[in-house]
Tab-separated table of C-alpha atoms in Angstrom:
chain	number	residue	atom	x	y	z
A	1	LEU	CA	2.254	-5.527	16.685
A	2	ARG	CA	3.920	-8.904	16.966
A	3	LEU	CA	4.581	-9.575	13.069
A	4	TYR	CA	5.638	-5.715	13.466
A	5	GLU	CA	8.495	-6.978	15.219
A	6	ARG	CA	9.158	-10.146	13.904
A	7	ALA	CA	9.028	-10.190	10.417
A	8	GLU	CA	12.595	-10.349	9.624
A	9	ALA	CA	12.770	-12.936	10.629
A	10	LEU	CA	10.223	-14.270	10.247
A	11	LEU	CA	10.734	-14.143	6.317
A	12	LYS	CA	14.435	-15.824	6.636
A	13	LYS	CA	11.834	-18.492	7.582
A	14	GLY	CA	9.157	-18.438	5.293
A	15	VAL	CA	6.865	-16.356	6.414
A	16	TRP	CA	5.858	-13.038	4.454
A	17	VAL	CA	4.738	-9.928	6.201
A	18	ILE	CA	3.334	-7.267	4.459
A	19	CYS	CA	0.605	-4.461	4.630
A	20	LEU	CA	-1.988	-3.679	2.218
A	21	ASP	CA	-4.438	-1.306	1.617
A	22	GLU	CA	-5.112	1.840	-1.117
A	23	LYS	CA	-4.629	4.838	-1.413
A	24	THR	CA	-8.019	6.154	-3.512
A	25	SER	CA	-8.889	9.328	-6.288
A	26	ILE	CA	-5.664	10.458	-6.498
A	27	GLN	CA	-6.172	13.665	-8.634
A	28	ALA	CA	-5.574	14.279	-12.539
A	29	ARG	CA	-4.922	17.363	-12.633
A	30	GLU	CA	-3.578	19.812	-15.056
A	31	MET	CA	-2.417	23.369	-14.353
A	32	GLU	CA	-1.744	26.518	-16.595
A	33	GLN	CA	1.142	27.209	-16.050
A	34	ALA	CA	3.950	23.963	-14.801
A	35	PRO	CA	5.110	24.397	-10.992
A	36	ASP	CA	7.562	27.132	-11.028
A	37	PRO	CA	10.516	24.927	-8.501
A	38	ALA	CA	11.653	26.773	-5.469
A	39	GLU	CA	14.098	27.787	-4.909
A	40	PRO	CA	17.094	29.978	-1.938
A	41	GLY	CA	14.304	32.914	-0.878
A	42	ASN	CA	11.808	31.973	-2.322
A	43	PRO	CA	8.599	29.461	-2.022
A	44	MET	CA	7.552	26.821	-5.325
A	45	HIS	CA	4.638	28.762	-7.737
A	46	THR	CA	1.460	26.578	-8.670
A	47	SER	CA	-1.542	28.198	-10.547
A	48	PRO	CA	-4.728	27.832	-9.207
A	49	ARG	CA	-6.461	27.532	-12.411
A	50	TYR	CA	-6.327	23.814	-13.398
A	51	LYS	CA	-7.416	21.116	-15.971
A	52	ARG	CA	-8.754	17.725	-14.414
A	53	HIS	CA	-8.124	14.476	-16.552
A	54	GLY	CA	-10.361	11.761	-14.052
A	55	ALA	CA	-8.873	9.987	-9.979
A	56	LEU	CA	-7.029	6.950	-10.385
A	57	GLN	CA	-7.408	3.903	-7.691
A	58	LEU	CA	-3.739	3.059	-5.906
A	59	PHE	CA	-3.603	-0.885	-4.651
A	60	ALA	CA	-0.129	-0.800	-2.348
A	61	ALA	CA	0.989	-3.281	-0.637
A	62	LEU	CA	4.710	-2.985	1.992
A	63	SER	CA	6.787	-5.531	2.862
A	64	VAL	CA	7.141	-5.657	6.252
A	65	ALA	CA	10.965	-6.597	6.724
A	66	ASP	CA	12.816	-5.061	3.857
A	67	GLY	CA	10.170	-1.761	2.946
A	68	GLN	CA	9.821	-3.081	-0.748
A	69	VAL	CA	6.281	-1.709	-1.158
A	70	TYR	CA	3.997	-3.038	-4.514
A	71	GLY	CA	1.822	-1.182	-6.384
A	72	GLN	CA	-1.026	-1.389	-9.370
A	73	CYS	CA	-3.313	1.767	-9.832
A	74	ARG	CA	-6.863	1.358	-10.727
A	75	GLN	CA	-9.769	3.073	-12.498
A	76	ARG	CA	-12.120	1.846	-9.579
A	77	LYS	CA	-11.169	0.198	-5.900
A	78	ARG	CA	-14.045	-2.234	-5.776
A	79	PHE	CA	-13.580	-5.881	-4.972
A	80	VAL	CA	-12.347	-7.464	-7.532
A	81	ASP	CA	-9.686	-4.903	-8.721
A	82	PHE	CA	-8.268	-5.911	-5.464
A	83	GLN	CA	-9.005	-9.168	-6.800
A	84	ALA	CA	-6.351	-8.173	-9.056
A	85	PHE	CA	-3.599	-6.997	-7.871
A	86	LEU	CA	-3.388	-9.878	-5.309
A	87	LEU	CA	-3.280	-12.372	-8.988
A	88	GLU	CA	-0.847	-10.078	-10.481
A	89	VAL	CA	1.046	-7.821	-8.348
A	90	ILE	CA	0.944	-9.989	-4.591
A	91	ILE	CA	0.865	-13.864	-4.827
A	92	PRO	CA	4.176	-13.668	-8.267
A	93	GLU	CA	5.357	-11.859	-6.113
A	94	ALA	CA	5.543	-14.530	-2.416
A	95	LEU	CA	6.896	-17.231	-5.361
A	96	ARG	CA	8.677	-15.257	-6.800
A	97	ARG	CA	11.067	-15.422	-3.066
A	98	GLY	CA	10.181	-18.436	-2.811
A	99	VAL	CA	8.718	-18.985	0.854
A	100	HIS	CA	5.891	-20.639	1.833
A	101	THR	CA	3.678	-17.812	3.576
A	102	LEU	CA	1.729	-14.919	3.098
A	103	ALA	CA	0.072	-12.748	5.534
A	104	LEU	CA	-2.086	-10.012	5.051
A	105	ILE	CA	-2.231	-7.212	7.452
A	106	LEU	CA	-5.815	-5.192	5.712
A	107	ASP	CA	-7.835	-2.755	7.348
A	108	ASN	CA	-11.514	-3.346	7.142
A	109	GLY	CA	-11.871	-0.927	3.866
A	110	THR	CA	-15.326	-2.189	2.416
A	111	THR	CA	-13.016	-3.267	-1.232
A	112	HIS	CA	-11.142	-5.915	0.666
A	113	ALA	CA	-14.568	-7.734	1.591
A	114	PRO	CA	-13.907	-9.323	5.075
A	115	LYS	CA	-16.807	-11.736	4.792
A	116	ARG	CA	-15.545	-12.802	1.210
A	117	LEU	CA	-11.343	-12.530	1.269
A	118	GLU	CA	-10.578	-14.998	3.322
A	119	ASP	CA	-12.932	-18.575	1.414
A	120	TRP	CA	-11.837	-16.884	-2.637
A	121	LEU	CA	-8.032	-16.884	-1.437
A	122	THR	CA	-8.789	-20.480	0.084
A	123	GLU	CA	-10.502	-21.185	-2.580
A	124	GLN	CA	-7.448	-20.551	-5.364
A	125	ILE	CA	-5.068	-21.845	-3.566
A	126	VAL	CA	-7.066	-24.606	-4.091
A	127	ALA	CA	-7.922	-24.472	-8.397
A	128	GLN	CA	-4.076	-22.404	-8.811
A	129	GLN	CA	-2.268	-24.998	-6.432
A	130	TRP	CA	0.570	-22.757	-5.649
A	131	PRO	CA	2.271	-23.852	-2.567
A	132	LEU	CA	1.632	-21.460	-0.159
A	133	SER	CA	-0.860	-20.403	2.016
A	134	ILE	CA	-3.022	-17.328	3.256
A	135	GLN	CA	-2.833	-16.144	6.723
A	136	VAL	CA	-5.361	-13.129	6.937
A	137	TYR	CA	-4.781	-10.467	10.029
A	138	TRP	CA	-7.705	-7.826	10.629
A	139	LEU	CA	-6.772	-4.296	12.191
A	140	PRO	CA	-9.332	-3.552	14.908
A	141	LYS	CA	-12.291	-0.995	12.822
A	142	ASN	CA	-10.858	2.752	13.422
A	143	ALA	CA	-7.421	1.699	13.567
A	144	SER	CA	-5.933	1.773	9.894
A	145	TRP	CA	-4.206	3.835	11.635
A	146	LEU	CA	-1.261	0.642	12.288
A	147	ASP	CA	-1.505	-0.304	8.988
A	148	GLN	CA	2.677	0.474	7.768
A	149	ILE	CA	1.617	1.047	4.018
A	150	GLU	CA	0.338	4.353	5.726
A	151	ILE	CA	2.853	5.495	6.898
A	152	TRP	CA	4.777	5.148	3.027
A	153	PHE	CA	1.414	6.896	2.129
A	154	SER	CA	2.010	10.066	2.789
A	155	ILE	CA	5.963	10.260	1.453
A	156	LEU	CA	4.001	9.630	-1.860
A	157	GLN	CA	1.598	11.941	-1.419
A	158	ARG	CA	5.324	14.809	-0.140
A	159	LYS	CA	7.427	13.373	-2.641
A	160	LEU	CA	5.400	12.803	-5.859
A	161	LEU	CA	1.882	14.240	-5.309
A	162	GLN	CA	1.609	17.579	-4.256
A	163	PRO	CA	1.983	20.069	-6.873
A	164	ASN	CA	-0.393	17.362	-8.568
A	165	HIS	CA	0.501	19.014	-12.207
A	166	PHE	CA	-0.225	15.896	-14.170
A	167	LYS	CA	-1.535	15.733	-17.653
A	168	SER	CA	-3.300	12.319	-18.048
A	169	LEU	CA	-4.722	9.281	-15.969
A	170	GLU	CA	-1.162	7.489	-17.493
A	171	ALA	CA	0.949	10.528	-16.788
A	172	LEU	CA	-0.279	9.973	-13.508
A	173	ALA	CA	-0.169	6.172	-13.541
A	174	GLU	CA	3.100	5.982	-14.656
A	175	ALA	CA	4.904	8.608	-12.247
A	176	ILE	CA	3.287	6.684	-9.110
A	177	MET	CA	5.119	3.473	-10.801
A	178	ALA	CA	7.856	5.267	-11.211
A	179	PHE	CA	8.591	6.628	-8.027
A	180	ILE	CA	7.598	3.094	-6.849
A	181	ALA	CA	10.632	1.281	-8.405
A	182	TYR	CA	12.911	4.702	-7.707
A	183	TYR	CA	11.963	4.530	-3.863
A	184	ASN	CA	12.649	0.286	-3.959
A	185	GLN	CA	16.259	1.155	-4.966
A	186	THR	CA	16.608	2.125	-1.521
A	187	ALA	CA	14.335	0.771	0.143
A	188	LYS	CA	14.775	0.076	4.500
A	189	PRO	CA	11.541	-1.446	6.455
A	190	ILE	CA	9.650	1.201	9.007
A	191	GLN	CA	11.254	1.855	11.971
A	192	TRP	CA	7.963	0.819	13.954
A	193	SER	CA	8.038	2.798	17.636
A	194	TYR	CA	4.722	0.926	18.241
A	195	THR	CA	4.490	-1.902	20.371
A	196	VAL	CA	3.141	-4.313	22.023
A	197	GLU	CA	4.079	-3.456	25.656
A	198	LYS	CA	3.305	0.574	24.351
A	199	LEU	CA	-0.133	-0.676	24.318
A	200	GLU	CA	-0.283	-2.808	27.133
A	201	GLN	CA	0.565	0.067	28.903
A	202	LYS	CA	-2.133	2.191	27.428
A	203	LEU	CA	-4.916	-0.337	28.421
A	204	GLY	CA	-3.947	-1.558	32.112
A	205	THR	CA	-3.138	-4.995	31.008
A	206	ASN	CA	0.090	-5.431	32.403
């Protein structure tokens, strides 16, 4: 919560705070008839029958300070896929931004391999000679709602994935990446209202 409060100031000092997680099993369903858009007085009409074309896993990260979103679609949701997302998307962006510290906020999902991730990151920093340090902040168990990327996932669900009408996995992946690019044109930090003070009141520690 302190990182959320200070994210903008930290970024100016070279510390980039990002929230990461994956949205799993995003279905590509092709309806027998394309949905009819809603009109005044008429709701959207969707076909009850569809063909399944498989599912994708979306690995995504939210930059807390400015609201920018970064994503990568993968066929599976393994630690190696999460590693690829970091190596191919997040680290290059951190280097492009010129930050000296990357602060990752993560839940305890098995994809993130809590017991392996930090050692692997340390090995990569040495092997690749990255000019930055990486700090990992693990959310408490059963507290994934504290990850701001979950809010963005709900936006993606409402704005793009409902109704679900995609003719292939390729079409689904292209739509997701196009949505991210469009969203980033006007992205803003999430107005986070759950403060440390509210937490202390709930716990009775203040």
